Amino acid sequence: QVQLVESGGGLVQPGGSLRLSCAASGRLFSINAMGWYRQAPEKERELVARITSGIDTNYADSVNGRFTISRDNAKNTVYLQMNSLKPEDTAVYYCYLVHSTSRGTSIYWGQGTQVTVSS
């Protein structure tokens, strides 16, 4: 079983920064990709950023240029540096991991961490 533990959420003023972390543990074999989704109240969950095992990255248009995703393979940890935060970035942020074994591919999710951008 694979577990994801997120940290780093909180309350920040507009224009501020936060750094989210997500550490994976358990029986890890091949991590294909890690990333972050977010869900705001009464909105659908949306992809924020992802990073593959080959360190290719993708970002939502709404965060491109403000957020940076990175990965520490030795620690099985993914980070999301969020700068120039806006009130519309307020949401619960969920970490995810795409994991492959000889028996197939699975997706695991973290418990979510609240990010609130407000003055």
C-alpha atoms as a PDB file:
ATOM      1  CA  GLN A   1       0.000   0.000   0.000  1.00  0.00           C
ATOM      2  CA  VAL A   2       1.131   3.538  -0.741  1.00  0.00           C
ATOM      3  CA  GLN A   3       0.473   6.514   1.522  1.00  0.00           C
ATOM      4  CA  LEU A   4       0.724  10.210   0.698  1.00  0.00           C
ATOM      5  CA  VAL A   5       1.114  12.840   3.407  1.00  0.00           C
ATOM      6  CA  GLU A   6       0.686  16.487   2.500  1.00  0.00           C
ATOM      7  CA  SER A   7       1.790  19.566   4.385  1.00  0.00           C
ATOM      8  CA  GLY A   8       2.269  23.281   3.906  1.00  0.00           C
ATOM      9  CA  GLY A   9      -1.228  24.629   3.430  1.00  0.00           C
ATOM     10  CA  GLY A  10      -2.584  27.603   5.320  1.00  0.00           C
ATOM     11  CA  LEU A  11      -3.818  31.163   5.159  1.00  0.00           C
ATOM     12  CA  VAL A  12      -1.884  33.717   3.132  1.00  0.00           C
ATOM     13  CA  GLN A  13      -2.552  37.214   1.877  1.00  0.00           C
ATOM     14  CA  PRO A  14      -2.928  37.942  -1.843  1.00  0.00           C
ATOM     15  CA  GLY A  15       0.485  38.204  -3.454  1.00  0.00           C
ATOM     16  CA  GLY A  16       2.013  35.902  -0.873  1.00  0.00           C
ATOM     17  CA  SER A  17       3.646  32.508  -1.219  1.00  0.00           C
ATOM     18  CA  LEU A  18       3.214  29.009   0.113  1.00  0.00           C
ATOM     19  CA  ARG A  19       5.059  25.760  -0.451  1.00  0.00           C
ATOM     20  CA  LEU A  20       3.193  22.469  -0.388  1.00  0.00           C
ATOM     21  CA  SER A  21       4.921  19.152   0.184  1.00  0.00           C
ATOM     22  CA  CYS A  22       3.727  15.619  -0.413  1.00  0.00           C
ATOM     23  CA  ALA A  23       5.741  12.659   0.815  1.00  0.00           C
ATOM     24  CA  ALA A  24       5.033   9.161  -0.443  1.00  0.00           C
ATOM     25  CA  SER A  25       5.743   6.046   1.599  1.00  0.00           C
ATOM     26  CA  GLY A  26       4.985   2.360   1.532  1.00  0.00           C
ATOM     27  CA  ARG A  27       5.744  -0.324  -1.021  1.00  0.00           C
ATOM     28  CA  LEU A  28       6.973   1.893  -3.826  1.00  0.00           C
ATOM     29  CA  PHE A  29       8.271   0.401  -7.058  1.00  0.00           C
ATOM     30  CA  SER A  30       7.901   2.698 -10.045  1.00  0.00           C
ATOM     31  CA  ILE A  31       6.491   6.193  -9.685  1.00  0.00           C
ATOM     32  CA  ASN A  32       5.370   7.364 -13.101  1.00  0.00           C
ATOM     33  CA  ALA A  33       4.158  10.806 -12.132  1.00  0.00           C
ATOM     34  CA  MET A  34       3.227  12.958  -9.166  1.00  0.00           C
ATOM     35  CA  GLY A  35       1.251  16.123  -9.041  1.00  0.00           C
ATOM     36  CA  TRP A  36      -1.432  18.307  -7.540  1.00  0.00           C
ATOM     37  CA  TYR A  37      -5.110  18.813  -8.129  1.00  0.00           C
ATOM     38  CA  ARG A  38      -7.279  21.352  -6.365  1.00  0.00           C
ATOM     39  CA  GLN A  39     -10.950  21.721  -5.648  1.00  0.00           C
ATOM     40  CA  ALA A  40     -12.657  24.938  -4.702  1.00  0.00           C
ATOM     41  CA  PRO A  41     -16.143  25.028  -3.159  1.00  0.00           C
ATOM     42  CA  GLU A  42     -18.833  24.151  -5.685  1.00  0.00           C
ATOM     43  CA  LYS A  43     -16.258  23.589  -8.414  1.00  0.00           C
ATOM     44  CA  GLU A  44     -14.880  20.467 -10.021  1.00  0.00           C
ATOM     45  CA  ARG A  45     -11.440  19.176  -9.144  1.00  0.00           C
ATOM     46  CA  GLU A  46      -8.843  20.515 -11.578  1.00  0.00           C
ATOM     47  CA  LEU A  47      -5.262  19.611 -12.373  1.00  0.00           C
ATOM     48  CA  VAL A  48      -2.826  22.231 -11.099  1.00  0.00           C
ATOM     49  CA  ALA A  49       0.540  20.745 -11.998  1.00  0.00           C
ATOM     50  CA  ARG A  50       2.221  17.429 -12.584  1.00  0.00           C
ATOM     51  CA  ILE A  51       5.741  16.117 -12.974  1.00  0.00           C
ATOM     52  CA  THR A  52       6.752  12.851 -14.582  1.00  0.00           C
ATOM     53  CA  SER A  53       9.574  10.511 -13.673  1.00  0.00           C
ATOM     54  CA  GLY A  54      11.530  12.180 -16.423  1.00  0.00           C
ATOM     55  CA  ILE A  55      10.916  15.585 -14.774  1.00  0.00           C
ATOM     56  CA  ASP A  56       8.658  16.801 -17.572  1.00  0.00           C
ATOM     57  CA  THR A  57       6.164  19.261 -16.117  1.00  0.00           C
ATOM     58  CA  ASN A  58       2.706  20.503 -17.006  1.00  0.00           C
ATOM     59  CA  TYR A  59       0.727  23.362 -15.490  1.00  0.00           C
ATOM     60  CA  ALA A  60      -2.791  24.673 -15.620  1.00  0.00           C
ATOM     61  CA  ASP A  61      -2.965  27.909 -17.583  1.00  0.00           C
ATOM     62  CA  SER A  62      -4.254  29.680 -14.491  1.00  0.00           C
ATOM     63  CA  VAL A  63      -1.076  28.974 -12.499  1.00  0.00           C
ATOM     64  CA  ASN A  64       1.582  28.897 -15.218  1.00  0.00           C
ATOM     65  CA  GLY A  65       4.364  31.299 -14.352  1.00  0.00           C
ATOM     66  CA  ARG A  66       3.320  31.542 -10.702  1.00  0.00           C
ATOM     67  CA  PHE A  67       3.561  27.937  -9.479  1.00  0.00           C
ATOM     68  CA  THR A  68       6.519  25.599  -9.754  1.00  0.00           C
ATOM     69  CA  ILE A  69       6.393  21.846  -9.237  1.00  0.00           C
ATOM     70  CA  SER A  70       9.500  19.911  -8.327  1.00  0.00           C
ATOM     71  CA  ARG A  71      10.372  16.437  -7.168  1.00  0.00           C
ATOM     72  CA  ASP A  72      12.959  14.815  -4.918  1.00  0.00           C
ATOM     73  CA  ASN A  73      13.163  11.220  -6.066  1.00  0.00           C
ATOM     74  CA  ALA A  74      15.414  10.189  -3.183  1.00  0.00           C
ATOM     75  CA  LYS A  75      12.712  11.284  -0.728  1.00  0.00           C
ATOM     76  CA  ASN A  76       9.729  10.301  -2.893  1.00  0.00           C
ATOM     77  CA  THR A  77       8.457  13.808  -2.330  1.00  0.00           C
ATOM     78  CA  VAL A  78       6.846  16.341  -4.610  1.00  0.00           C
ATOM     79  CA  TYR A  79       6.685  20.066  -3.916  1.00  0.00           C
ATOM     80  CA  LEU A  80       4.494  22.871  -5.189  1.00  0.00           C
ATOM     81  CA  GLN A  81       5.924  26.344  -4.783  1.00  0.00           C
ATOM     82  CA  MET A  82       3.079  28.830  -5.114  1.00  0.00           C
ATOM     83  CA  ASN A  83       3.933  32.489  -5.617  1.00  0.00           C
ATOM     84  CA  SER A  84       1.837  35.564  -6.343  1.00  0.00           C
ATOM     85  CA  LEU A  85      -1.168  33.846  -4.854  1.00  0.00           C
ATOM     86  CA  LYS A  86      -4.630  35.105  -5.729  1.00  0.00           C
ATOM     87  CA  PRO A  87      -7.967  34.677  -3.936  1.00  0.00           C
ATOM     88  CA  GLU A  88      -9.060  32.381  -6.765  1.00  0.00           C
ATOM     89  CA  ASP A  89      -6.290  29.973  -5.774  1.00  0.00           C
ATOM     90  CA  THR A  90      -8.252  29.211  -2.611  1.00  0.00           C
ATOM     91  CA  ALA A  91      -9.052  25.505  -2.608  1.00  0.00           C
ATOM     92  CA  VAL A  92      -8.234  22.162  -1.092  1.00  0.00           C
ATOM     93  CA  TYR A  93      -5.086  20.899  -2.760  1.00  0.00           C
ATOM     94  CA  TYR A  94      -4.692  17.172  -3.284  1.00  0.00           C
ATOM     95  CA  CYS A  95      -1.465  15.395  -4.052  1.00  0.00           C
ATOM     96  CA  TYR A  96      -1.562  12.343  -6.305  1.00  0.00           C
ATOM     97  CA  LEU A  97       0.845   9.656  -7.425  1.00  0.00           C
ATOM     98  CA  VAL A  98       0.733   7.290 -10.388  1.00  0.00           C
ATOM     99  CA  HIS A  99       2.354   4.038  -9.380  1.00  0.00           C
ATOM    100  CA  SER A 100       3.197   1.012 -11.482  1.00  0.00           C
ATOM    101  CA  THR A 101       3.927  -2.554 -10.493  1.00  0.00           C
ATOM    102  CA  SER A 102       4.020  -5.804 -12.422  1.00  0.00           C
ATOM    103  CA  ARG A 103       0.296  -6.089 -11.716  1.00  0.00           C
ATOM    104  CA  GLY A 104      -0.659  -2.763 -13.239  1.00  0.00           C
ATOM    105  CA  THR A 105      -0.938   0.956 -12.570  1.00  0.00           C
ATOM    106  CA  SER A 106      -2.704   2.618  -9.645  1.00  0.00           C
ATOM    107  CA  ILE A 107      -3.387   6.189  -8.611  1.00  0.00           C
ATOM    108  CA  TYR A 108      -3.101   7.235  -4.977  1.00  0.00           C
ATOM    109  CA  TRP A 109      -4.355  10.428  -3.367  1.00  0.00           C
ATOM    110  CA  GLY A 110      -3.393  12.454  -0.342  1.00  0.00           C
ATOM    111  CA  GLN A 111      -5.914  13.643   2.219  1.00  0.00           C
ATOM    112  CA  GLY A 112      -5.867  17.223   0.970  1.00  0.00           C
ATOM    113  CA  THR A 113      -4.554  20.450   2.445  1.00  0.00           C
ATOM    114  CA  GLN A 114      -6.460  23.719   2.600  1.00  0.00           C
ATOM    115  CA  VAL A 115      -5.009  26.809   0.955  1.00  0.00           C
ATOM    116  CA  THR A 116      -6.817  30.066   1.657  1.00  0.00           C
ATOM    117  CA  VAL A 117      -5.788  33.318   0.011  1.00  0.00           C
ATOM    118  CA  SER A 118      -7.468  36.249   1.689  1.00  0.00           C
ATOM    119  CA  SER A 119      -6.710  39.649   3.135  1.00  0.00           C
END
